[in-house]
Amino acid sequence: MPELLFPFLGVVALLTVTPGPDMLLVVRNGLSAGSRAAWLTGLGCCLGISVHATAAVLGLSAILAASATAYTVVKLVGAAYLAYLGIRMLISAIMSVDPAAEAEAGIASAAAALPEAAVPGPAGAARPAAAGPAPAATPGTADGARSAPLTGGAMFRQGLFTNLLNPKIALLFLTLLPQFVAHDEPRLRTTATLAVIFLAIAVVWWRTFSLAIGPISRVLRGGTARRVLDGLAGSALLAISAAVALDGDR
């Protein structure tokens, strides 16, 4: 057991609950699609954390810290990915079909699908031949459903890449873990133990958070709430993306 375990636990607990892009994604996916969506996004975050932790233990993060070019490339790629997610959410908020419009479209489609014989007409008047079934609605149009929801795999990848493309997480592990290794402890084994503890805390946190957000998501499943949530989350991700791209500090 590491000698400085309890101070380390306090620092990790504080870092874990601090809001960031990963928290924003988990909240957005959880509120829009439920507890499972939040959990899958959180698991993706945990996998990204595990990659950075492993790199720190093996000393690979030192390469990123030493190379200004490598750091800048990873930072800009991460910023571009956050911007991509933000733009997609804003498009979803704008293009989502209003529930009232969906209801009207459903009624119109049902009326068009009625047999011609069921439509009353003047006595003795010739009725036109049946025109066949109404064409299927195109997704994303006024006659179709709103844009297809993200799959579990897509939510998992969002959490993964959001953490994986954040160079500051790599530097965090590179600078944080060695501070909690006592002088008389084996450095590699203790660092690896601390990294595993960090990951375990993250898994427990995201599981607890995903279960807590489930009841709230059931209240916010309406179309209007979904559009507002996507608009706010997309705008926030774009702002974070700009801040990451323009941040020159390491």
XYZ file of C-alpha atoms in Angstrom:
250
model
C 0.000 0.000 0.000
C 1.474 3.402 -0.964
C 2.472 5.486 2.056
C 0.835 8.639 0.669
C -2.385 6.914 -0.351
C -4.841 9.034 1.666
C -3.566 12.423 0.445
C -3.610 10.977 -3.066
C -7.238 9.879 -2.665
C -8.241 13.398 -1.650
C -6.569 14.981 -4.657
C -8.005 12.396 -7.062
C -11.524 12.814 -5.673
C -11.310 16.558 -6.256
C -9.941 16.135 -9.787
C -12.566 13.534 -10.674
C -15.585 15.685 -9.836
C -14.164 18.868 -11.386
C -16.303 19.808 -14.435
C -14.719 19.560 -17.860
C -15.526 18.442 -21.421
C -15.961 14.839 -20.275
C -18.479 15.876 -17.612
C -20.363 17.943 -20.176
C -20.614 15.001 -22.566
C -21.747 12.578 -19.858
C -24.412 15.017 -18.673
C -25.650 15.724 -22.200
C -25.813 12.060 -23.233
C -27.289 11.015 -19.904
C -30.036 13.632 -19.904
C -30.939 12.969 -23.522
C -30.764 9.158 -23.542
C -30.723 7.927 -19.949
C -28.476 6.211 -17.441
C -26.975 3.695 -19.871
C -25.856 6.468 -22.229
C -24.151 8.321 -19.378
C -22.465 5.118 -18.219
C -21.128 4.256 -21.677
C -19.780 7.780 -22.138
C -18.167 7.572 -18.707
C -16.593 4.210 -19.570
C -15.069 5.800 -22.664
C -13.619 8.519 -20.430
C -12.169 5.828 -18.170
C -10.496 4.066 -21.082
C -8.919 7.357 -22.147
C -7.707 7.864 -18.576
C -6.238 4.353 -18.498
C -4.271 5.043 -21.697
C -2.809 8.253 -20.260
C -2.068 6.549 -16.936
C -0.272 3.687 -18.673
C 1.733 6.131 -20.772
C 2.741 8.029 -17.642
C 3.840 4.847 -15.867
C 5.910 3.781 -18.864
C 7.387 7.254 -19.293
C 5.790 7.861 -22.689
C 4.065 11.029 -21.488
C 7.503 12.556 -20.994
C 7.904 12.600 -24.778
C 4.736 14.647 -25.110
C 5.878 16.991 -22.352
C 9.309 17.459 -23.931
C 8.123 18.105 -27.475
C 6.346 21.400 -28.044
C 5.322 20.253 -31.531
C 3.783 16.994 -30.318
C 1.943 18.802 -27.544
C 0.559 21.414 -29.942
C -0.566 18.803 -32.469
C -2.440 16.768 -29.861
C -3.948 19.937 -28.402
C -5.214 21.185 -31.765
C -6.590 17.792 -32.742
C -8.413 17.630 -29.416
C -9.804 21.140 -29.912
C -10.977 20.234 -33.411
C -12.733 17.135 -32.066
C -14.545 19.152 -29.396
C -15.584 21.672 -32.054
C -16.864 18.822 -34.228
C -18.999 17.494 -31.369
C -20.283 20.981 -30.591
C -21.273 21.664 -34.200
C -23.057 18.315 -34.434
C -25.045 19.100 -31.307
C -26.001 22.550 -32.602
C -27.122 21.039 -35.911
C -29.160 18.473 -33.976
C -30.770 21.266 -31.959
C -31.650 23.228 -35.096
C -32.759 20.343 -37.312
C -34.778 18.369 -34.741
C -38.430 18.257 -35.653
C -40.896 19.876 -33.279
C -43.287 17.331 -31.665
C -46.325 19.271 -32.900
C -44.982 19.176 -36.449
C -44.347 15.456 -36.070
C -47.934 14.927 -34.950
C -49.297 16.874 -37.930
C -47.030 14.944 -40.287
C -48.248 11.678 -38.776
C -51.878 12.635 -39.275
C -51.214 13.695 -42.871
C -49.380 10.438 -43.601
C -52.206 8.400 -42.107
C -54.806 10.255 -44.161
C -52.805 9.741 -47.339
C -52.542 6.024 -46.626
C -56.331 5.539 -46.300
C -57.916 3.517 -49.138
C -59.516 5.731 -51.738
C -62.787 3.890 -51.287
C -63.009 5.144 -47.730
C -63.023 8.749 -48.912
C -66.573 9.893 -49.617
C -67.291 11.462 -52.988
C -70.251 12.582 -55.060
C -72.728 9.845 -55.949
C -71.982 8.247 -59.286
C -68.673 10.046 -59.602
C -65.773 7.967 -60.836
C -63.054 7.492 -58.312
C -59.402 7.495 -59.395
C -57.442 4.309 -59.136
C -55.548 3.655 -55.943
C -52.193 5.290 -56.084
C -50.455 2.749 -53.870
C -48.879 3.255 -50.467
C -47.597 6.648 -49.455
C -43.833 7.046 -49.856
C -41.792 6.437 -46.753
C -40.728 9.525 -44.898
C -37.132 10.528 -45.228
C -35.276 10.756 -41.918
C -34.466 14.301 -40.993
C -37.296 15.821 -43.058
C -40.557 17.272 -41.821
C -42.321 13.947 -42.534
C -39.734 11.814 -40.764
C -38.417 11.332 -37.303
C -35.788 13.581 -35.876
C -32.179 12.659 -36.470
C -31.281 9.172 -35.327
C -29.962 9.032 -31.748
C -26.364 8.174 -31.072
C -25.548 4.523 -30.577
C -23.898 3.253 -27.407
C -20.654 2.770 -29.304
C -20.691 6.374 -30.512
C -21.211 7.668 -26.975
C -18.372 5.459 -25.730
C -16.061 6.842 -28.431
C -17.021 10.408 -27.524
C -15.847 9.862 -23.960
C -12.726 8.035 -25.131
C -11.511 10.606 -27.655
C -12.391 13.573 -25.459
C -9.946 12.270 -22.847
C -7.447 10.678 -25.211
C -6.940 13.901 -27.202
C -6.448 16.069 -24.127
C -2.679 16.482 -23.630
C -3.193 18.109 -20.235
C -4.459 14.806 -18.858
C -1.190 13.198 -19.950
C 0.780 15.955 -18.231
C -1.435 15.627 -15.163
C -0.498 11.989 -14.724
C 3.129 12.706 -15.517
C 3.375 15.353 -12.791
C 0.822 14.077 -10.260
C 1.745 10.437 -9.707
C 5.447 10.922 -8.838
C 4.547 13.401 -6.081
C 2.843 10.622 -4.114
C 5.674 8.110 -4.313
C 7.700 8.047 -1.093
C 11.485 7.994 -1.303
C 11.787 4.440 0.016
C 9.104 2.982 -2.273
C 9.738 1.248 -5.626
C 8.866 3.960 -8.122
C 7.458 1.881 -10.972
C 5.271 -0.378 -8.837
C 3.945 2.456 -6.676
C 3.206 4.644 -9.693
C 1.330 1.783 -11.332
C -0.658 1.192 -8.141
C -1.637 4.844 -7.916
C -2.679 4.850 -11.571
C -4.946 1.832 -10.996
C -6.484 3.527 -7.951
C -7.104 6.682 -9.988
C -8.860 4.623 -12.652
C -10.938 2.712 -10.091
C -12.156 5.980 -8.573
C -13.106 7.245 -12.025
C -15.097 4.073 -12.770
C -16.972 4.263 -9.458
C -17.666 7.971 -9.958
C -19.083 7.619 -13.467
C -21.189 4.608 -12.483
C -22.651 6.492 -9.532
C -23.165 9.617 -11.612
C -24.877 7.701 -14.416
C -27.324 6.070 -11.985
C -28.115 9.434 -10.407
C -28.779 11.120 -13.728
C -31.241 8.449 -14.891
C -34.369 9.768 -13.080
C -33.633 13.316 -14.246
C -33.327 12.176 -17.866
C -36.838 10.725 -17.812
C -38.205 14.202 -17.074
C -36.230 15.800 -19.922
C -37.030 13.397 -22.748
C -39.312 15.859 -24.563
C -38.357 17.326 -27.929
C -38.054 20.887 -26.639
C -35.860 19.892 -23.696
C -33.682 17.819 -26.026
C -33.147 20.745 -28.396
C -32.339 23.138 -25.554
C -29.891 20.622 -24.077
C -28.159 20.068 -27.425
C -27.963 23.818 -28.022
C -26.422 24.533 -24.620
C -24.017 21.588 -24.765
C -22.962 22.388 -28.332
C -22.308 26.034 -27.506
C -20.314 25.067 -24.403
C -18.193 22.580 -26.352
C -17.418 25.182 -28.998
C -16.355 27.616 -26.278
C -14.152 24.963 -24.643
C -12.690 24.074 -28.036
C -11.720 27.703 -28.667
C -10.205 27.989 -25.196
C -8.160 24.810 -25.702
C -6.918 25.891 -29.126
C -5.911 29.368 -27.939
C -4.354 28.214 -24.669
C -0.596 28.523 -24.908
C 0.132 27.327 -21.363
C 1.535 23.904 -20.675
